[in-house]
mmCIF file of N, CA and C in Angstrom:
data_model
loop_
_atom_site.group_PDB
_atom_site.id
_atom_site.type_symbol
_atom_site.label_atom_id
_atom_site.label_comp_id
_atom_site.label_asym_id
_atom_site.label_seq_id
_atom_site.Cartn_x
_atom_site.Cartn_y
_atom_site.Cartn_z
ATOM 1 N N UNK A 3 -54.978 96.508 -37.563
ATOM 2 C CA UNK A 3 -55.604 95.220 -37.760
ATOM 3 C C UNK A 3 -54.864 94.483 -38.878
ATOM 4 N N UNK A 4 -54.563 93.207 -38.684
ATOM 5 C CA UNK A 4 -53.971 92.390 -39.467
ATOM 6 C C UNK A 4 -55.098 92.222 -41.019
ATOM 7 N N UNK A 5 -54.470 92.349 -41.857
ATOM 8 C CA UNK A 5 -54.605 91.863 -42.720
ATOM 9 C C UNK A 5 -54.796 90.344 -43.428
ATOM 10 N N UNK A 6 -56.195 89.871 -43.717
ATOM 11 C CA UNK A 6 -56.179 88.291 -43.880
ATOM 12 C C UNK A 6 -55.720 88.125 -45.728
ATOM 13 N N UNK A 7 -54.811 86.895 -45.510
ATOM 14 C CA UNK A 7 -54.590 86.407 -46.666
ATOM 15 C C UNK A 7 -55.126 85.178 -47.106
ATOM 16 N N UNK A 8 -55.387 85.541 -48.032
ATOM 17 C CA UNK A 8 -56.351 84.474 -48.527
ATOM 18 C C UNK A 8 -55.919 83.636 -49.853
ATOM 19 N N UNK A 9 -55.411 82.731 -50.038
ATOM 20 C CA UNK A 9 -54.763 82.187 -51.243
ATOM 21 C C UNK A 9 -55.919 81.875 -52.376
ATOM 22 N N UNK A 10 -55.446 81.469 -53.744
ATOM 23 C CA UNK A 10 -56.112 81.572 -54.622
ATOM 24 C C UNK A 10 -56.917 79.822 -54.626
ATOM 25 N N UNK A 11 -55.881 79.184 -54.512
ATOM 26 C CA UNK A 11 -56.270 77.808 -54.345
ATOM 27 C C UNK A 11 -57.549 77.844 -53.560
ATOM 28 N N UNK A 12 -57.686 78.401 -51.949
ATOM 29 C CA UNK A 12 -58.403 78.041 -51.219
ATOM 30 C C UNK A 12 -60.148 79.013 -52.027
ATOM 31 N N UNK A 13 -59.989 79.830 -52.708
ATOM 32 C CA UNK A 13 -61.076 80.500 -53.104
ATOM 33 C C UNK A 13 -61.396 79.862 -54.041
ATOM 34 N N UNK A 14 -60.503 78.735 -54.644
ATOM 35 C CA UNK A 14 -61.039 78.143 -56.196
ATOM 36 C C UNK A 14 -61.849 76.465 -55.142
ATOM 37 N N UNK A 15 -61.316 76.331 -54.175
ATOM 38 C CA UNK A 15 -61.425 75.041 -53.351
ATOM 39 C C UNK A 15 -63.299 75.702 -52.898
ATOM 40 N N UNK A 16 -63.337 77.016 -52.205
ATOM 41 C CA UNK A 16 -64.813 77.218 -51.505
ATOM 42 C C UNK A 16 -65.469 77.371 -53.052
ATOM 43 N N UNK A 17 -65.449 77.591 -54.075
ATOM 44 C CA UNK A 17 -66.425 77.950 -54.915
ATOM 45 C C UNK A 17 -67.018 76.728 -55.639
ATOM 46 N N UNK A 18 -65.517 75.607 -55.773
ATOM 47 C CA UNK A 18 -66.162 74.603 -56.069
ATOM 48 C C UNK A 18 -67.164 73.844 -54.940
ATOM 49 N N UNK A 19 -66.472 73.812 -54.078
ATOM 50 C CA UNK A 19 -67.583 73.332 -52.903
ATOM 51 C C UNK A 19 -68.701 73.874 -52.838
ATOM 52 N N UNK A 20 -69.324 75.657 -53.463
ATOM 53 C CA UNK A 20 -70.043 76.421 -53.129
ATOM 54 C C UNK A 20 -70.935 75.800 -54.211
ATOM 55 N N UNK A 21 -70.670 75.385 -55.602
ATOM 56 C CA UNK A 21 -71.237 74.611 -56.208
ATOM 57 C C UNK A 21 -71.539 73.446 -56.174
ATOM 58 N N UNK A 22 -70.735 72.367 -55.486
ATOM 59 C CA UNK A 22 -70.936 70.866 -55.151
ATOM 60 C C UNK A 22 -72.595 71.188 -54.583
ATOM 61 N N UNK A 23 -72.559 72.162 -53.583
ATOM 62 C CA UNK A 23 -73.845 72.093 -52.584
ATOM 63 C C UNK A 23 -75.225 72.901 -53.266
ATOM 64 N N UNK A 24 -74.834 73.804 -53.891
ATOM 65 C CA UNK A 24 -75.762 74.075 -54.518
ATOM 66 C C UNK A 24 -76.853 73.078 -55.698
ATOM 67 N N UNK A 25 -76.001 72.442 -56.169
ATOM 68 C CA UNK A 25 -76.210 71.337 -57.250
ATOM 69 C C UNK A 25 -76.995 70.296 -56.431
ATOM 70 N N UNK A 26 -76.069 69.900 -55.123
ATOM 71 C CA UNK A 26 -77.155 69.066 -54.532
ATOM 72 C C UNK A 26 -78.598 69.712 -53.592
ATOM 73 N N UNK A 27 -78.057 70.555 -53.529
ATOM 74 C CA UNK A 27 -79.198 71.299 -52.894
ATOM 75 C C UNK A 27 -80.322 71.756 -53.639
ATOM 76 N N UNK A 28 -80.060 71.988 -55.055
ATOM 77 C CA UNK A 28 -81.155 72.067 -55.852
ATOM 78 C C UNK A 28 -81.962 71.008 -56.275
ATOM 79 N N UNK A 29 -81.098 69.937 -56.577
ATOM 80 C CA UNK A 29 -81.074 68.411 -56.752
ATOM 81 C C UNK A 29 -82.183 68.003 -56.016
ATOM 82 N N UNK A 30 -82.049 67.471 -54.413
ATOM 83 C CA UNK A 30 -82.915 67.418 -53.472
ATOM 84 C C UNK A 30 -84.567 68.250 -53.770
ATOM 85 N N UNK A 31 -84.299 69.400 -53.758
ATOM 86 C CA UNK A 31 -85.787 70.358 -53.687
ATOM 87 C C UNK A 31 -86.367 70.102 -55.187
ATOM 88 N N UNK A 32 -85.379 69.920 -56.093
ATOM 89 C CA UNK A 32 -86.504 69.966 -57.447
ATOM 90 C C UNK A 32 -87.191 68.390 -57.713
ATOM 91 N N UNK A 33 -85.945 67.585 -57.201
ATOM 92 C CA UNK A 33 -86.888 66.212 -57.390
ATOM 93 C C UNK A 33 -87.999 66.349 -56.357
ATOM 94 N N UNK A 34 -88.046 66.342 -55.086
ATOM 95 C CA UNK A 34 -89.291 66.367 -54.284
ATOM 96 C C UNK A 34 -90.202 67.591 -54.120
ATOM 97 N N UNK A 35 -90.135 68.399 -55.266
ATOM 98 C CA UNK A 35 -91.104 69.530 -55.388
ATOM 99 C C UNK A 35 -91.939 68.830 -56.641
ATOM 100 N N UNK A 36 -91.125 68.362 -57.885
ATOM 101 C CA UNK A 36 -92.021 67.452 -58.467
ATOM 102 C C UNK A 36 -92.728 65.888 -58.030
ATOM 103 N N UNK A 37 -92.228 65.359 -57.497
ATOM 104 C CA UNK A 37 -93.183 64.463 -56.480
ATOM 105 C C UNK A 37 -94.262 64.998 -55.899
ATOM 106 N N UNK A 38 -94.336 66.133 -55.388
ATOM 107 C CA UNK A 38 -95.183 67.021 -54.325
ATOM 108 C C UNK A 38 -96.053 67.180 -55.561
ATOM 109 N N UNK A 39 -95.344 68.022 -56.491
ATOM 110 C CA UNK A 39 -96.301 68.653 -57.495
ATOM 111 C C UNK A 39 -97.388 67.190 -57.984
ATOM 112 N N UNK A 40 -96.696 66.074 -58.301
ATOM 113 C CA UNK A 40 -97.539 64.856 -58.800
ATOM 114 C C UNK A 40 -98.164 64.388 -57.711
ATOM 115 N N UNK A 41 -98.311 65.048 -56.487
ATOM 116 C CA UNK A 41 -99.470 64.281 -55.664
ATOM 117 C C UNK A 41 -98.302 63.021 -55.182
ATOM 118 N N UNK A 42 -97.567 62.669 -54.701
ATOM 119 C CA UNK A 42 -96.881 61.100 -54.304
ATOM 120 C C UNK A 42 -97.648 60.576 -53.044
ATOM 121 N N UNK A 43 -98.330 59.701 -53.628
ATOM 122 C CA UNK A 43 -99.574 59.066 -52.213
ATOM 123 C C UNK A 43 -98.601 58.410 -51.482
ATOM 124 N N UNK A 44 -97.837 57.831 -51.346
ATOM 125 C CA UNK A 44 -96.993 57.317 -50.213
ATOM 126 C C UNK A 44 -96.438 58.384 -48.996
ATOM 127 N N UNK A 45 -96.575 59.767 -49.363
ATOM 128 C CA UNK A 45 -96.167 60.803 -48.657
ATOM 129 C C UNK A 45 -97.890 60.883 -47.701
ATOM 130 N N UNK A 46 -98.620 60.503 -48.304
ATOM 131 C CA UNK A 46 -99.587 60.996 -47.386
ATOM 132 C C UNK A 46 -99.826 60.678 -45.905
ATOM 133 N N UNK A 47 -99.487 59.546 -45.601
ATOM 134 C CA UNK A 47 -99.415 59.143 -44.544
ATOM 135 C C UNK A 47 -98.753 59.741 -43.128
ATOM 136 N N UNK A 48 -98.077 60.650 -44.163
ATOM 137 C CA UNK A 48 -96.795 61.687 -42.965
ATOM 138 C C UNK A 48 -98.116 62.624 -42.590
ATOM 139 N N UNK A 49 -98.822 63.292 -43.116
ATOM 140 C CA UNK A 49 -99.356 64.155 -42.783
ATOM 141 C C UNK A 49 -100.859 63.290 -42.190
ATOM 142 N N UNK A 50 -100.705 61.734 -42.432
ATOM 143 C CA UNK A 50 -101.890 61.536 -41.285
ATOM 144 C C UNK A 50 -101.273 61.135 -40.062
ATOM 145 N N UNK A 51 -100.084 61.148 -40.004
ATOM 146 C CA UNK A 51 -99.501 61.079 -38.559
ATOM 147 C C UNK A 51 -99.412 61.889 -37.939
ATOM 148 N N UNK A 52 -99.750 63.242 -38.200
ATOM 149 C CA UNK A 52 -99.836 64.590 -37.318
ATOM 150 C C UNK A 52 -101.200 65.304 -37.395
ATOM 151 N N UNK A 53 -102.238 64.418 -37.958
ATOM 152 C CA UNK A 53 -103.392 64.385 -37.670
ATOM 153 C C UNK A 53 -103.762 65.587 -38.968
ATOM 154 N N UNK A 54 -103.796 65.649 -40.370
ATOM 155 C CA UNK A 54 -103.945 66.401 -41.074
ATOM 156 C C UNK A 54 -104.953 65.393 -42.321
ATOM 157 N N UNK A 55 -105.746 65.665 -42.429
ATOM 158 C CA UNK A 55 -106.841 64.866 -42.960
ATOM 159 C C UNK A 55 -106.093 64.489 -44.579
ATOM 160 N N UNK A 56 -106.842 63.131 -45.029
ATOM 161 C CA UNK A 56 -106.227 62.702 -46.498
ATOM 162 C C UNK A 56 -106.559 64.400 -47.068
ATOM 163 N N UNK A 57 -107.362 64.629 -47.711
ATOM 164 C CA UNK A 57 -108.115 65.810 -48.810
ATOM 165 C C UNK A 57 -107.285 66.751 -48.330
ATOM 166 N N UNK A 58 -106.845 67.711 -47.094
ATOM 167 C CA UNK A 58 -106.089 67.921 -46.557
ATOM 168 C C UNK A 58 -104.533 68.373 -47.265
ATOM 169 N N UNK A 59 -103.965 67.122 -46.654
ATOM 170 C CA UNK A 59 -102.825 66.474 -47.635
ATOM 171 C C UNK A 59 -102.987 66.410 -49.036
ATOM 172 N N UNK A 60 -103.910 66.173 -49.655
ATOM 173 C CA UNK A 60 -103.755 66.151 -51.141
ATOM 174 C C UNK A 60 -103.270 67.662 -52.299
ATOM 175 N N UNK A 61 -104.646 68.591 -50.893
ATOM 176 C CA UNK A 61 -104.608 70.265 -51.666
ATOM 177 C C UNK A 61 -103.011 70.565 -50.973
ATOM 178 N N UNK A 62 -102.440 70.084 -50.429
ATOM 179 C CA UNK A 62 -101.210 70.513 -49.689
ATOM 180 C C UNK A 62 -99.863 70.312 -50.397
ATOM 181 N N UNK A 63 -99.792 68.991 -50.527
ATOM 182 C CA UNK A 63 -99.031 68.573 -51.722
ATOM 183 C C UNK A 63 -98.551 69.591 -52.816
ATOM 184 N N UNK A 64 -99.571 69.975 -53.952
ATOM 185 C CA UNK A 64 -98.841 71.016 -54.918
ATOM 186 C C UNK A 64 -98.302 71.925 -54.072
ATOM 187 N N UNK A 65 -98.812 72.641 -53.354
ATOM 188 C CA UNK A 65 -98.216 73.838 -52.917
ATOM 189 C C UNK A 65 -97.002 73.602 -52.393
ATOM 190 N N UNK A 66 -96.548 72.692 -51.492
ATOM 191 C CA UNK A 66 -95.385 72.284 -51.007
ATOM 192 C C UNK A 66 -94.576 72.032 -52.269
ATOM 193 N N UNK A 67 -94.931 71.463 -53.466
ATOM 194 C CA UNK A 67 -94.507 70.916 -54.573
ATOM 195 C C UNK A 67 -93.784 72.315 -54.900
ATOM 196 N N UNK A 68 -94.712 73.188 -55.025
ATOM 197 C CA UNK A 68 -94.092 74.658 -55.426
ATOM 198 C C UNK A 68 -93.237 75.366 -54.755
ATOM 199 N N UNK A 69 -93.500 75.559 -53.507
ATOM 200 C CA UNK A 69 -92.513 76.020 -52.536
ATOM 201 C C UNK A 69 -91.248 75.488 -52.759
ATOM 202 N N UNK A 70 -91.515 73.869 -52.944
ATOM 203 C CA UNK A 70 -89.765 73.041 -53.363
ATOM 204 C C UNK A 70 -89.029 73.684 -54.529
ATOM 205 N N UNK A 71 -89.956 73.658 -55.251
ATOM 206 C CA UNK A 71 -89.421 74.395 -56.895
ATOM 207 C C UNK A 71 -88.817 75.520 -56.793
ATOM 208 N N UNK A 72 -89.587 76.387 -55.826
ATOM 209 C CA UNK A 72 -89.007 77.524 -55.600
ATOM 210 C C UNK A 72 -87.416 77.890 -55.367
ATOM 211 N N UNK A 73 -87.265 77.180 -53.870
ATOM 212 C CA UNK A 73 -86.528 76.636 -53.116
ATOM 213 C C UNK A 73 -85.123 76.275 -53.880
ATOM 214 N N UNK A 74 -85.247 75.625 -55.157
ATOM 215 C CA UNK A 74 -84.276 74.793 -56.101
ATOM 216 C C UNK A 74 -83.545 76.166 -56.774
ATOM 217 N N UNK A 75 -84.940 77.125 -57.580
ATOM 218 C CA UNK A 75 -84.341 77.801 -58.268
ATOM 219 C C UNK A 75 -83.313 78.637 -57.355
ATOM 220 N N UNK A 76 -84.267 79.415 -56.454
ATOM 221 C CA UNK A 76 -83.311 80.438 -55.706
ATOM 222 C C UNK A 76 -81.716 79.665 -55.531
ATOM 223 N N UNK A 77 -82.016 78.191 -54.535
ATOM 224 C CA UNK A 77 -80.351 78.110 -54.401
ATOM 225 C C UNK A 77 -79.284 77.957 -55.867
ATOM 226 N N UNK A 78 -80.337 77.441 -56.552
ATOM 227 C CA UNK A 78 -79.324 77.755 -57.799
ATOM 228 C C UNK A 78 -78.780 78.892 -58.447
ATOM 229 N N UNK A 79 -79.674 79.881 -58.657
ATOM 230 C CA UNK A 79 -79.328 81.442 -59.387
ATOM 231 C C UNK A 79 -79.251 82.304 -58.788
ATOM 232 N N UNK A 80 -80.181 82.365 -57.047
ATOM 233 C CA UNK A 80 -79.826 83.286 -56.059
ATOM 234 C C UNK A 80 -79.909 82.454 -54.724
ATOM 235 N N UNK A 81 -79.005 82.237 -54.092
ATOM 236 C CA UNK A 81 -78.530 81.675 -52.952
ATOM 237 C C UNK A 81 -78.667 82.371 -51.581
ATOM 238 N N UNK A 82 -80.367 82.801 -51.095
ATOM 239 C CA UNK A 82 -80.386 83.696 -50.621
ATOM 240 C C UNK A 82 -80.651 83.192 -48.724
ATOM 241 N N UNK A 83 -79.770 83.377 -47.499
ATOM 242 C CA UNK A 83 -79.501 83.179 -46.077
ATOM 243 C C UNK A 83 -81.191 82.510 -45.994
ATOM 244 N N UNK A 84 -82.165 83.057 -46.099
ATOM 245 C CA UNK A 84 -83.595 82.645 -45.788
ATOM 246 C C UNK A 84 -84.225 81.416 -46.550
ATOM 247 N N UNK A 85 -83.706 81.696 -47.419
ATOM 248 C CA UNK A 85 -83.886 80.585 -48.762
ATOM 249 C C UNK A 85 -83.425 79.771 -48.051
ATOM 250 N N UNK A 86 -82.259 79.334 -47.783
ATOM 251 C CA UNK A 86 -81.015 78.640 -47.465
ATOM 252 C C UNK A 86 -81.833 77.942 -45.831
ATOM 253 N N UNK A 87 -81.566 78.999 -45.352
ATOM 254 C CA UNK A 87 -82.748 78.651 -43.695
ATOM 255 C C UNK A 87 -84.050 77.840 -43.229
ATOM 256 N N UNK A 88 -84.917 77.945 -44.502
ATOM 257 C CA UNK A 88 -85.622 77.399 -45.037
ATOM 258 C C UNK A 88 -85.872 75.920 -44.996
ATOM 259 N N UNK A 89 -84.563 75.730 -45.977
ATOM 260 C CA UNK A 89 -84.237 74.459 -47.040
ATOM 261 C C UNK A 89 -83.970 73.830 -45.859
ATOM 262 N N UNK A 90 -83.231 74.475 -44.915
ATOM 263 C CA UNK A 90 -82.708 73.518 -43.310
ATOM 264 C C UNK A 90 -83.557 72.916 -42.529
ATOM 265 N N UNK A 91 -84.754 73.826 -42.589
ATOM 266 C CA UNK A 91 -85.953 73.703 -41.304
ATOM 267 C C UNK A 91 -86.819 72.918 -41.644
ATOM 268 N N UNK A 92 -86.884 73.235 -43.363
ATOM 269 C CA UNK A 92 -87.878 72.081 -44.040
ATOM 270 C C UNK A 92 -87.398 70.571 -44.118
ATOM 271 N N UNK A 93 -86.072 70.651 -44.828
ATOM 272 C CA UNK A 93 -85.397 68.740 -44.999
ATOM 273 C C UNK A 93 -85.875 68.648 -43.816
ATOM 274 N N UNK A 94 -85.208 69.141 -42.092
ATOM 275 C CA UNK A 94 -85.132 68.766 -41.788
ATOM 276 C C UNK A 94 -86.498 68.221 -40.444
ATOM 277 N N UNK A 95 -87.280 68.872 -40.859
ATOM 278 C CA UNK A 95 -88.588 68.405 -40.401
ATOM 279 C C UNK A 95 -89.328 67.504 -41.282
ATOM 280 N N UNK A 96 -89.486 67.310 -42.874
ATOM 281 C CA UNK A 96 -90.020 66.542 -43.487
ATOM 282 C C UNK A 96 -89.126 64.813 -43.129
ATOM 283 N N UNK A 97 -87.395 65.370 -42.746
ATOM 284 C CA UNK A 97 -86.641 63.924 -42.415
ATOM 285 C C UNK A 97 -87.183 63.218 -40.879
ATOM 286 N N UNK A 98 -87.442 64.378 -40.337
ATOM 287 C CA UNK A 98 -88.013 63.501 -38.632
ATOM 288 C C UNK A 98 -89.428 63.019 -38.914
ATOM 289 N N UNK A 99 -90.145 63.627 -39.638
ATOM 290 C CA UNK A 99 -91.583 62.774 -39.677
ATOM 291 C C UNK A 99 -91.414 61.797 -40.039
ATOM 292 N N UNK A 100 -90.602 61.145 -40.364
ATOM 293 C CA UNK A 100 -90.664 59.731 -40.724
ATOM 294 C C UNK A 100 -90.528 59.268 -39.390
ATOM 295 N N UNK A 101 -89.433 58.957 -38.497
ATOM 296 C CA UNK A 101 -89.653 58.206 -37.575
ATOM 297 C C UNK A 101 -90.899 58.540 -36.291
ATOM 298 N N UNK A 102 -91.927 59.954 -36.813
ATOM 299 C CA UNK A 102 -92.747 60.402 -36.035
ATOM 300 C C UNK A 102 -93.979 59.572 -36.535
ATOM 301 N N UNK A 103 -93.705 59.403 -37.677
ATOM 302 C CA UNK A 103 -94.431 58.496 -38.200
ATOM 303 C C UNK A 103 -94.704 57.071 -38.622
ATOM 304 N N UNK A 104 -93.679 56.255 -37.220
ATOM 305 C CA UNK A 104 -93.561 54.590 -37.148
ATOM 306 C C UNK A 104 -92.409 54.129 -38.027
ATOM 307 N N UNK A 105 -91.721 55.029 -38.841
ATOM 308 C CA UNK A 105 -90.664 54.296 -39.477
ATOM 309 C C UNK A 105 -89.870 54.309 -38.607
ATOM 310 N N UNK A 106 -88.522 53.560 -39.234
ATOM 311 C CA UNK A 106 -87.426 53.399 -38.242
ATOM 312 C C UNK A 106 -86.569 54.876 -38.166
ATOM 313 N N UNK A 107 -85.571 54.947 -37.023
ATOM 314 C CA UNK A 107 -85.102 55.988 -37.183
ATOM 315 C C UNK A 107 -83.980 56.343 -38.581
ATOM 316 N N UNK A 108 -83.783 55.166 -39.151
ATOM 317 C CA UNK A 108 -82.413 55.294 -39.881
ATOM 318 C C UNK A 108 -83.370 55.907 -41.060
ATOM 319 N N UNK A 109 -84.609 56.200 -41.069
ATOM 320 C CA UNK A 109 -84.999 56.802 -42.052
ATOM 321 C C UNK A 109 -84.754 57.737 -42.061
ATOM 322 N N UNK A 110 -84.858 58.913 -40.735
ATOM 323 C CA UNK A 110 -84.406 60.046 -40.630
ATOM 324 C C UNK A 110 -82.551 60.410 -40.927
ATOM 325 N N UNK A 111 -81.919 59.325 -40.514
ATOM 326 C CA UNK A 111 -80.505 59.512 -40.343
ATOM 327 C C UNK A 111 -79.870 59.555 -41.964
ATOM 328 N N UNK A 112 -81.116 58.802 -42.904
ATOM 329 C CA UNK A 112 -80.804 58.497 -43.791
ATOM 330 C C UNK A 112 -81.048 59.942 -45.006
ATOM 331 N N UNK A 113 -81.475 60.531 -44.422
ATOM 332 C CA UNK A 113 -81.998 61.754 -44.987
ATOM 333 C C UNK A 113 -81.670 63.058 -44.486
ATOM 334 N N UNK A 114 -80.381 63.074 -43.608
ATOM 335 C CA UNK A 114 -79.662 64.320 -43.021
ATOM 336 C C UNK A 114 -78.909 64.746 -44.150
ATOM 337 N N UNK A 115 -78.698 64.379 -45.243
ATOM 338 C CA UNK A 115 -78.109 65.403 -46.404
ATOM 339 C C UNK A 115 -78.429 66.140 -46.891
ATOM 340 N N UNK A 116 -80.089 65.650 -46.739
ATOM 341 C CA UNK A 116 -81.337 66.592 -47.380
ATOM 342 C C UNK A 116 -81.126 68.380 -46.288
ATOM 343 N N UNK A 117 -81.037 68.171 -45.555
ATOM 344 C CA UNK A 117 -81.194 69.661 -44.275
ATOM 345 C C UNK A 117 -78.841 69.834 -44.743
ATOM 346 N N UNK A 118 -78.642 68.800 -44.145
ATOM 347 C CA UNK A 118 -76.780 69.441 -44.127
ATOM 348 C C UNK A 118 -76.381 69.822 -44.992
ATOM 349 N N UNK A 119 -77.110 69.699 -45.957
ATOM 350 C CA UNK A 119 -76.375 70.420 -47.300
ATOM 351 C C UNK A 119 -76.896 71.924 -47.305
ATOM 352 N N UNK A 120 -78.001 72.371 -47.097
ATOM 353 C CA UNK A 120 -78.103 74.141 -47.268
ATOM 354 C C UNK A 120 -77.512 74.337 -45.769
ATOM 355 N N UNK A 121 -77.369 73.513 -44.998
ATOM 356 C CA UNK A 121 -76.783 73.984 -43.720
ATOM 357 C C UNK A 121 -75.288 74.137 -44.209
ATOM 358 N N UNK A 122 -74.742 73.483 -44.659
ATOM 359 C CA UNK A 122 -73.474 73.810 -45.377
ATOM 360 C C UNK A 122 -72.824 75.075 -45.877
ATOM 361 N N UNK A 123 -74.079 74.737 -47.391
ATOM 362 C CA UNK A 123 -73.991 76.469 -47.508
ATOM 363 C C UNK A 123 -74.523 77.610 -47.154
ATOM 364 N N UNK A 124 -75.055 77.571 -45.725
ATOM 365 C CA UNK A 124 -75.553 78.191 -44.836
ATOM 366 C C UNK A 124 -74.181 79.286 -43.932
ATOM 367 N N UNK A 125 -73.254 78.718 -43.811
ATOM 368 C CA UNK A 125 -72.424 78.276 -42.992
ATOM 369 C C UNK A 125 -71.111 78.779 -43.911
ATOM 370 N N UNK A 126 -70.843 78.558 -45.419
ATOM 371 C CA UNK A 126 -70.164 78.650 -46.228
ATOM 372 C C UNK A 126 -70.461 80.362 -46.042
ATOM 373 N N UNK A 127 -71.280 80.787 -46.520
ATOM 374 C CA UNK A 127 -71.700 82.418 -47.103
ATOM 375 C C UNK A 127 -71.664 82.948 -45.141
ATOM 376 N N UNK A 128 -71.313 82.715 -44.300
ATOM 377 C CA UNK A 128 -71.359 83.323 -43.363
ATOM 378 C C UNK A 128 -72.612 83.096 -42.284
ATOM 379 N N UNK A 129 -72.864 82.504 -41.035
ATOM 380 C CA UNK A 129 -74.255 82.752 -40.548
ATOM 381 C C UNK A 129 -75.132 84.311 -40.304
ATOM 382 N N UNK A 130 -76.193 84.658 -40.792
ATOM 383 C CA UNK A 130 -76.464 85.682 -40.834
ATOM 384 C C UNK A 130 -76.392 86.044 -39.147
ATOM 385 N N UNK A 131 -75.631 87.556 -38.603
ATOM 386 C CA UNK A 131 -75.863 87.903 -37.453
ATOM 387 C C UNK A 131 -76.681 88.961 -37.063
ATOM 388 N N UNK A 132 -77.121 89.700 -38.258
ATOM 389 C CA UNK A 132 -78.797 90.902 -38.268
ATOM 390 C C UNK A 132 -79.746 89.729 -38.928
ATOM 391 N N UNK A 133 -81.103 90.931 -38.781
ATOM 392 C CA UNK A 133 -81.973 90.385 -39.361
ATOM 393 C C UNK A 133 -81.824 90.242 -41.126
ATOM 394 N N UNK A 134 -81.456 91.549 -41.506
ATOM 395 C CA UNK A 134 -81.278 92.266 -42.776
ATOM 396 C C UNK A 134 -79.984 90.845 -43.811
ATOM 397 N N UNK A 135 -79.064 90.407 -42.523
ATOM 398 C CA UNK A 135 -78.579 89.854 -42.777
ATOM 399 C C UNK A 135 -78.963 88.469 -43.701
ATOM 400 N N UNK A 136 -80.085 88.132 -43.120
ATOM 401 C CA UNK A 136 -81.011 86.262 -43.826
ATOM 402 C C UNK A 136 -81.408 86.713 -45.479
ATOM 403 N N UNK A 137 -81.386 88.175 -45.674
ATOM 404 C CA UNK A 137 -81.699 88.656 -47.349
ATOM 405 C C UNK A 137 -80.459 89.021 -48.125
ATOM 406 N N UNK A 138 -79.541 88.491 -47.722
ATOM 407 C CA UNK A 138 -78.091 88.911 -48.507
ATOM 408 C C UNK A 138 -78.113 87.230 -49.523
#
């Protein structure tokens, strides 16, 4: 089996990139985990578009708030496939409720950095192909 070479440049090129995304990826989850955490009433409306009562939405909020927080630290200090999986499924369902919810679509289009960025470094660290694999 051939032997891969791997130059130094290109490992100094993925790590900075491995950080560009992390930074924004933490970026993203910690600002809207503190929004969440402060209750942001303009968000409520997403969750009365899928039929989830105001009071509802309100006790929902922190916890999501926390989950975000969570979310921030891990990709920052541990960058973990599930974590990462997560961050994808969440942007990218909190980005479609908007146009599920009467906005225009460019709201959603406007908010694909939020999901492509842990998809990035999703993608960067390898796609997991076991299960065991999403905890590396």
């Amino acid at each position: 089996m051939k032997k891969k070479i791997v130059k130094k440049e290109s490992v100094k090129i993925n790590k900075n990139l491995e950080w560009v995304l992390r930074l924004g990826v933490f970026g993203t989850f910690l600002g809207h985990g503190v929004f969440a955490l402060l209750g942001k009433q303009a968000w409520i409306k997403y969750f009365l578009a899928v039929g989830i009562s105001e009071p509802t939405a309100q006790t929902l909020l922190p916890l999501i708030g926390i989950a975000d927080v969570l979310v921030a630290v891990f990709v920052l200090f541990k960058p973990l496939r599930i974590v990462l999986g997560w961050a994808v499924f969440w942007a990218f369902i909190t980005a479609l409720i908007r146009p599920i919810s009467g906005e225009p679509i460019w709201d959603f289009i406007e908010r694909s950095a939020n999901f492509m960025a842990p998809l990035a470094l999703l993608i960067l660290y390898s796609l997991p192909k076991k299960l065991k694999d999403w905890f590396k």
